[in-house]
Tab-separated table of C-alpha atoms in Angstrom:
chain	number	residue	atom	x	y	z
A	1	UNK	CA	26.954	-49.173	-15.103
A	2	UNK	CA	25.495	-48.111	-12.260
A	3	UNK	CA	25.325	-49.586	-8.796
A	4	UNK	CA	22.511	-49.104	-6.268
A	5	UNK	CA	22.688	-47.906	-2.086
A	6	UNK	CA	19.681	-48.764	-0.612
A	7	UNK	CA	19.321	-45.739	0.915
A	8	UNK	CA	17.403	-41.937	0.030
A	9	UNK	CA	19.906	-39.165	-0.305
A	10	UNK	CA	17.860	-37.391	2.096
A	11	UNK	CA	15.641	-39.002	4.418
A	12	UNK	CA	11.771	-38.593	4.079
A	13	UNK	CA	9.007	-39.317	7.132
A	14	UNK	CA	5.683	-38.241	5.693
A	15	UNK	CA	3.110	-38.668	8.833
A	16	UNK	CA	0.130	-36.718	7.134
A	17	UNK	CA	-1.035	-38.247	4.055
A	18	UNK	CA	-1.942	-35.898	1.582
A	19	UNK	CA	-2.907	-36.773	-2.114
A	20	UNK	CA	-3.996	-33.186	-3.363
A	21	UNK	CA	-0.255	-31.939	-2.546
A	22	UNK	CA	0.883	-35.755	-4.038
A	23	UNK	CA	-0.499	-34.528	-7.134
A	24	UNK	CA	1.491	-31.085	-6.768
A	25	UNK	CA	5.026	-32.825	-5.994
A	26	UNK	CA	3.905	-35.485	-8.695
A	27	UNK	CA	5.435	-32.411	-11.569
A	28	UNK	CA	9.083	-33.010	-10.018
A	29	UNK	CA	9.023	-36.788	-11.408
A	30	UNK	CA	7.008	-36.308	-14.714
A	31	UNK	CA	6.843	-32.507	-15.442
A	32	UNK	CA	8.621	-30.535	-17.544
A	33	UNK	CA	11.556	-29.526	-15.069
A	34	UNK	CA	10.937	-32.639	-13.443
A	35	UNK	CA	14.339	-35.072	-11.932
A	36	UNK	CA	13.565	-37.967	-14.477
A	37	UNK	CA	13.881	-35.265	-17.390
A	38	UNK	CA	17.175	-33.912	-15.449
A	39	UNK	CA	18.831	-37.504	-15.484
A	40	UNK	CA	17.865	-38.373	-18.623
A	41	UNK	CA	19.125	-35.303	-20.306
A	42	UNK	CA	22.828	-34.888	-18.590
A	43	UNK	CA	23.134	-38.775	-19.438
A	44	UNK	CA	22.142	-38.210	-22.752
A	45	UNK	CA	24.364	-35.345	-23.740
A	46	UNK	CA	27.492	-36.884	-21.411
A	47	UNK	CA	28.508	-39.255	-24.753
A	48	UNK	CA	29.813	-36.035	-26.472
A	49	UNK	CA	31.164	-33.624	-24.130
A	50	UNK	CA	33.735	-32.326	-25.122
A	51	UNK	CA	36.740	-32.246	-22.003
A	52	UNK	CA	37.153	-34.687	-19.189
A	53	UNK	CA	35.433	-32.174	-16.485
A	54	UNK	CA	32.165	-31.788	-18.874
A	55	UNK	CA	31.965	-35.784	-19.274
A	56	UNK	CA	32.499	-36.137	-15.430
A	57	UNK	CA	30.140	-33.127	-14.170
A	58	UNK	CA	26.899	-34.440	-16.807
A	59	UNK	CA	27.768	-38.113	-15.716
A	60	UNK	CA	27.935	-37.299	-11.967
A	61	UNK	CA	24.866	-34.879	-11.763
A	62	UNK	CA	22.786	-37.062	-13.816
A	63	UNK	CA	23.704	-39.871	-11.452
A	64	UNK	CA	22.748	-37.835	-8.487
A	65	UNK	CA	19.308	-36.758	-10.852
A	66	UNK	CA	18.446	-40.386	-10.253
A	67	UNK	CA	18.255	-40.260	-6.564
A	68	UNK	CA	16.577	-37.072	-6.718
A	69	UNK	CA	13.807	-39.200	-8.896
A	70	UNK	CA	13.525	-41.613	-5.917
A	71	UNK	CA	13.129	-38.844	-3.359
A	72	UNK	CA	9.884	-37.596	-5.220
A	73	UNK	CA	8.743	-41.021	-5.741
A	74	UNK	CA	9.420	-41.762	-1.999
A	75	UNK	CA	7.195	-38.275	-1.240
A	76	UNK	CA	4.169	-39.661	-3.787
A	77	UNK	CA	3.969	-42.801	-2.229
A	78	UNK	CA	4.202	-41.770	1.276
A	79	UNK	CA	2.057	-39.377	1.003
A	80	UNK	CA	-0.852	-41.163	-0.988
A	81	UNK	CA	-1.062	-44.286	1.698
A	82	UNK	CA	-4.113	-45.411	3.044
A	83	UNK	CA	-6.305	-43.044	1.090
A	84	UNK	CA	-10.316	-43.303	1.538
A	85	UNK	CA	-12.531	-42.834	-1.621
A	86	UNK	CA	-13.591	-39.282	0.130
A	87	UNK	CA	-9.852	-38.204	0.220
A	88	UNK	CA	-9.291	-39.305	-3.309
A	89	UNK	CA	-12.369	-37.956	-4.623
A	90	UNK	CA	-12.295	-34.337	-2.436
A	91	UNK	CA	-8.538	-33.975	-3.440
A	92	UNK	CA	-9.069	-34.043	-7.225
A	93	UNK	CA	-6.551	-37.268	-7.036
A	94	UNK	CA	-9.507	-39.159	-8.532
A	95	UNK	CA	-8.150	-38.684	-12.044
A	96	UNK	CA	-4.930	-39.890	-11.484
A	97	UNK	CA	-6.134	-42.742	-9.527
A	98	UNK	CA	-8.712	-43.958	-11.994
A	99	UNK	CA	-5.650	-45.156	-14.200
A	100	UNK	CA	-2.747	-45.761	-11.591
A	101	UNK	CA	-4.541	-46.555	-8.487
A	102	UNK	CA	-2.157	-45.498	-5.754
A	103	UNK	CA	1.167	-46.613	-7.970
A	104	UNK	CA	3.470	-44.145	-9.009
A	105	UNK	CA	3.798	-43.371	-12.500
A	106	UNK	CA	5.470	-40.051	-14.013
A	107	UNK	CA	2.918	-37.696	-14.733
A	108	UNK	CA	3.049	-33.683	-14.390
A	109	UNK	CA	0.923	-31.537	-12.158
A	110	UNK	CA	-2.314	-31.388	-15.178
A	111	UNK	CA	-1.257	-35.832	-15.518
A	112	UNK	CA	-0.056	-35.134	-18.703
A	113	UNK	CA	2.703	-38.350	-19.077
A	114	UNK	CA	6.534	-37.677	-19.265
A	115	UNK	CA	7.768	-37.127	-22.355
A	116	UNK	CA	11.248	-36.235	-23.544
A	117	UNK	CA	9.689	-33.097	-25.667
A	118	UNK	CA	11.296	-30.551	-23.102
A	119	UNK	CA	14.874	-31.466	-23.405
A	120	UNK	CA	17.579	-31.982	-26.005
A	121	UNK	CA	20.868	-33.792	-26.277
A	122	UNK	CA	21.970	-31.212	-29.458
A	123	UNK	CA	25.458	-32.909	-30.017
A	124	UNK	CA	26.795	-28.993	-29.064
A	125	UNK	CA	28.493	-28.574	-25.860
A	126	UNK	CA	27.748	-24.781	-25.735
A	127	UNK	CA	23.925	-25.311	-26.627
A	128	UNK	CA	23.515	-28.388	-24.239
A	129	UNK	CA	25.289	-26.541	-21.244
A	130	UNK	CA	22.956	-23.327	-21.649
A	131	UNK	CA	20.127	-25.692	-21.138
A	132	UNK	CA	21.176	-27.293	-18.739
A	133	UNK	CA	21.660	-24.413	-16.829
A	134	UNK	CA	17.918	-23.159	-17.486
A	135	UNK	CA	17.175	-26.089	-16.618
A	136	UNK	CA	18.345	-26.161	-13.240
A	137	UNK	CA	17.136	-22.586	-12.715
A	138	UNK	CA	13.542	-24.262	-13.823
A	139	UNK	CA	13.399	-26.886	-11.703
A	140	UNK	CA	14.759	-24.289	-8.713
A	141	UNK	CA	11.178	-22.315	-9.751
A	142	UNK	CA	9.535	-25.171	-9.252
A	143	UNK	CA	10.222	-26.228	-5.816
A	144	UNK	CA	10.056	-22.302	-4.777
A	145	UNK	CA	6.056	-22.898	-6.327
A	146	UNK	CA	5.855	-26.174	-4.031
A	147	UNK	CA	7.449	-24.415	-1.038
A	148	UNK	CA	4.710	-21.330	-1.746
A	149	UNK	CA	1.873	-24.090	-1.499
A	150	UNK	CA	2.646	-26.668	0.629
A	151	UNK	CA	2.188	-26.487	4.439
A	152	UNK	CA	3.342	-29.645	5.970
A	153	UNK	CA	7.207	-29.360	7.287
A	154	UNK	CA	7.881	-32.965	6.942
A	155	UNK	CA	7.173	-32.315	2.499
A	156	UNK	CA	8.927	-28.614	2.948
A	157	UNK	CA	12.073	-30.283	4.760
A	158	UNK	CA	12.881	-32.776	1.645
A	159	UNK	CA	11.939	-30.061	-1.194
A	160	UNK	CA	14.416	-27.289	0.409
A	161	UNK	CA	16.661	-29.825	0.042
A	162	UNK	CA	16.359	-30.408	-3.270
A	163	UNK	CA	16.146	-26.992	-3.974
A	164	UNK	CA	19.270	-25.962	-2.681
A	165	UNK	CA	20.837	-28.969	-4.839
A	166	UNK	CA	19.391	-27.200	-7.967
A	167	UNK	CA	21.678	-24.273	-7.271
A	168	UNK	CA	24.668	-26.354	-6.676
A	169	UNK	CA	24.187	-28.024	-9.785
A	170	UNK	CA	23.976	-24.639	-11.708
A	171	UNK	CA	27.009	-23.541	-10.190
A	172	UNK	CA	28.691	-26.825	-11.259
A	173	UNK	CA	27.631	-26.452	-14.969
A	174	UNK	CA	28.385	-22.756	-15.274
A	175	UNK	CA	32.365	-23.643	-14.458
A	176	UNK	CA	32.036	-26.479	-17.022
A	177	UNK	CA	30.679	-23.479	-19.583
A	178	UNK	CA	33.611	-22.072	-18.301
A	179	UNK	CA	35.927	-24.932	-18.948
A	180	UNK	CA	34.301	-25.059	-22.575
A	181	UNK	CA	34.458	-21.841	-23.923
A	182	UNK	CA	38.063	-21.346	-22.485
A	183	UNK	CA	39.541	-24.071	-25.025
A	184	UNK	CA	37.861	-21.965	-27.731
A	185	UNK	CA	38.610	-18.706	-30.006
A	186	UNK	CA	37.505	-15.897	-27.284
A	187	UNK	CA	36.559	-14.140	-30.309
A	188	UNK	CA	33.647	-16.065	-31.077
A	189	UNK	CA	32.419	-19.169	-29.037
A	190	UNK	CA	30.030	-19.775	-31.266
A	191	UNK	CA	31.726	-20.302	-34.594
A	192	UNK	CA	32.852	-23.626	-33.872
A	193	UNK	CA	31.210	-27.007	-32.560
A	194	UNK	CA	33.718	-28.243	-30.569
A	195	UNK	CA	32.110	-31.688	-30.045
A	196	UNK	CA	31.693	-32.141	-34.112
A	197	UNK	CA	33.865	-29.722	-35.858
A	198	UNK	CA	37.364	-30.631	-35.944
B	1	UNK	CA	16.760	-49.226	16.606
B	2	UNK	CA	18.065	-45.529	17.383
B	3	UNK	CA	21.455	-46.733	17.190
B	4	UNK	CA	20.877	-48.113	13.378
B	5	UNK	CA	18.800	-44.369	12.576
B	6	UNK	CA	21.939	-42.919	14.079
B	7	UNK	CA	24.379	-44.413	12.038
B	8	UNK	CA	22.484	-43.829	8.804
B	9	UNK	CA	21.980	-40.145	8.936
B	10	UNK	CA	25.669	-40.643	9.698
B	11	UNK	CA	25.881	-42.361	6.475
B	12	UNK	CA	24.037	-39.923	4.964
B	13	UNK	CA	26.066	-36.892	5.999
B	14	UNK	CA	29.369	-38.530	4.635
B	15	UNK	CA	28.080	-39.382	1.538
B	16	UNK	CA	26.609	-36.000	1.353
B	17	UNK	CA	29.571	-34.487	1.859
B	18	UNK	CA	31.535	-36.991	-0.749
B	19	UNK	CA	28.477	-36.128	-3.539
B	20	UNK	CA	29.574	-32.606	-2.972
B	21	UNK	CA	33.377	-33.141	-3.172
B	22	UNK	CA	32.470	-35.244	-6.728
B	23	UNK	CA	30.801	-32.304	-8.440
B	24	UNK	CA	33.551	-29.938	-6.955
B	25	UNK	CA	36.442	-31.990	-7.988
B	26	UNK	CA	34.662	-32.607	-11.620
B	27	UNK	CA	35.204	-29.051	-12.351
B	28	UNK	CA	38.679	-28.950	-9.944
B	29	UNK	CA	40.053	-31.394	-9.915
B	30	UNK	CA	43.500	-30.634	-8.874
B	31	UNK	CA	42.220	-28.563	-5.561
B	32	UNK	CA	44.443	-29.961	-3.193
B	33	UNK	CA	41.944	-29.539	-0.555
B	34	UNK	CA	38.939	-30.949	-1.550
B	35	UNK	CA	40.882	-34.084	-2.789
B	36	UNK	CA	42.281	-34.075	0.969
B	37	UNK	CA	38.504	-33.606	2.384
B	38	UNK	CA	37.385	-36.447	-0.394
B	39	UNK	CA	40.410	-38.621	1.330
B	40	UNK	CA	38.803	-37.932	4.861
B	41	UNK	CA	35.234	-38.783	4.100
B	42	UNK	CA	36.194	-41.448	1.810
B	43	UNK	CA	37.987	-43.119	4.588
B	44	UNK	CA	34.481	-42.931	7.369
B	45	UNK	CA	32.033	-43.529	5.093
B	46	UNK	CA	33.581	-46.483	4.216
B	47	UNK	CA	34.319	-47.640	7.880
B	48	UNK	CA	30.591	-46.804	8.300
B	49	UNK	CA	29.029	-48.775	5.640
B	50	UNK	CA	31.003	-51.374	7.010
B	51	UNK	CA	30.140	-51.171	10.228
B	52	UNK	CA	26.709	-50.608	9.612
B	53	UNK	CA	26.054	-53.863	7.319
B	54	UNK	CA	27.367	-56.000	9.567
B	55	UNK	CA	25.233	-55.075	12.216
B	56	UNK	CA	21.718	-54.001	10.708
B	57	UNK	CA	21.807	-55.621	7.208
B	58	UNK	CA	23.470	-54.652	3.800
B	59	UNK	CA	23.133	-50.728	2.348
B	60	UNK	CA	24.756	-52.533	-1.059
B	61	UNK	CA	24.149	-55.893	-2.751
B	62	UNK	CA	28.141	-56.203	-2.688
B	63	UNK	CA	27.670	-56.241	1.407
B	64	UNK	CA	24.754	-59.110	1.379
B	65	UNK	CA	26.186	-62.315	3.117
B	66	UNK	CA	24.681	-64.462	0.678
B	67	UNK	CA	24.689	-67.183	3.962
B	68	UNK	CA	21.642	-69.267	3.705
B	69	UNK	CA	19.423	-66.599	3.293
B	70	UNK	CA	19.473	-63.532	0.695
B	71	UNK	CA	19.412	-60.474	3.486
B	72	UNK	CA	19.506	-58.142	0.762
B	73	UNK	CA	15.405	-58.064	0.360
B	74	UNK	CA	15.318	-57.982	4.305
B	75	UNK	CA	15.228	-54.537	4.870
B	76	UNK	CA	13.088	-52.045	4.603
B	77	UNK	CA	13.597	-50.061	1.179
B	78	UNK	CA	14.293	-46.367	0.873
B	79	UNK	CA	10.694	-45.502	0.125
B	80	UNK	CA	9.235	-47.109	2.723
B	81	UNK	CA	8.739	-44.764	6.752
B	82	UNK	CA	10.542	-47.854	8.219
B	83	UNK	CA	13.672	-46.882	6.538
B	84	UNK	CA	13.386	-43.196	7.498
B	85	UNK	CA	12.541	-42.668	11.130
């Protein structure tokens, strides 16, 4: 059960609208790396971790995933207001808004639609942790490729912000590798499931 | 109206800091003094959320008055400039 603040985790004051770098931030809510596929994956793979930090640290950071989704959301919408047909049309946001008008819907940076294909809730605490440590290190490359294109502060403020929380996250799920492995047989990790095999 | 921005990056800092002290205290969680620092911010950010829905509206539906009129849909929402001046 979750419980909502009506409040962003960070705050976000877009004053130049800009749909052609909407389009670019668009990838962190419906991309491959993207915060939706963050939250749903840690609260996917929570269910069967195996120790009480794993379950807490996949529950928590896939809680915080969901703010992260409303911060990108908050950064599409602000910065696609009052758009003329000329903006939409000269910032190749035409495409998008053809099917979603100026609503926010979670598409990557080509508009190809979410999809779960890029993660995995595998059932195997050692397999699901690796990922999700890629993972964070993907979504990390990410916003370094936003911060490389985008100009505005006001978009670079929020992003470096969520960047830095990538690396925090990592951190986090490396010591719960850690807390993994350590109830195994140091002599091979790998031999054993510990979330299935008994 | 700077007074309610004021107490919300406030807000915002202490449950910053408590987000922080979750994810740390997931993975240690008998660290004596990050459960002291989670005491601490525990402790403002709940005098601040108070403080701040009874003077500018509620940041939680458990804070709405629910007295004659539903002030929950009142405010501006997190998306929205208003809410982030």
């Amino acid at each position: 059960m979750w419980s909502y603040e009506k409040k962003l985790q960070y705050p976000i004051n877009i004053k130049n609208p800009n749909p052609a770098m909407a389009k670019i931030v668009m990838t962190q809510l419906g991309g491959p790396d993207g915060e939706l596929g963050a939250s749903i994956r840690y609260l996917s793979q929570r269910y069967t971790a195996p120790n009480a930090k794993t379950k807490g640290i996949l529950n928590d950071i896939g809680t915080e995933e969901l703010g992260h989704m409303e911060m990108i959301g908050t950064l599409v919408y602000q910065l696609t207001r009052n758009m003329t047909p000329e903006q939409i049309k000269k910032s190749g946001y035409d495409v998008y808004f053809v099917d979603h008008t100026a609503g926010i819907y979670p598409v990557d940076a080509s508009g190809n639609p979410f999809s779960v294909m890029p993660l995995q809730s595998s059932g195997d605490p050692i397999a699901d942790l690796h990922e999700d440590m890629a993972a964070e290190q993907k979504a990390r490359k990410t916003y370094d490729n936003i911060l490389r294109l985008a100009d505005d502060p006001d978009v670079r403020d929020a992003i470096k912000f969520l960047r830095a929380r990538e690396i925090v996250h990592y951190q986090r799920f490396g010591e719960a590798l850690r807390s993994v492995t350590d109830q195994l047989d140091s002599k091979n990790f790998y031999a054993f499931n510990p979330s299935f095999d008994k | 109206m700077a007074e309610t921005i004021d107490l919300l990056k406030r807000i915002k800092m202490y449950d910053f800091i408590l987000n922080e002290l979750v994810l740390y205290l997931d993975t240690h969680p008998d660290c004596q003094q990050g459960l002291a620092h989670f005491r601490k911010y525990n402790d403002l950010r709940n005098k601040a959320y108070e403080e701040y829905a009874k003077n500018y509206g509620p940041l939680m539906v458990s804070q709405t008055t629910a007295n004659e009129r539903w002030n929950w849909i009142d405010t501006p929402w997190p998306w929205e400039k208003e809410a982030n001046i």
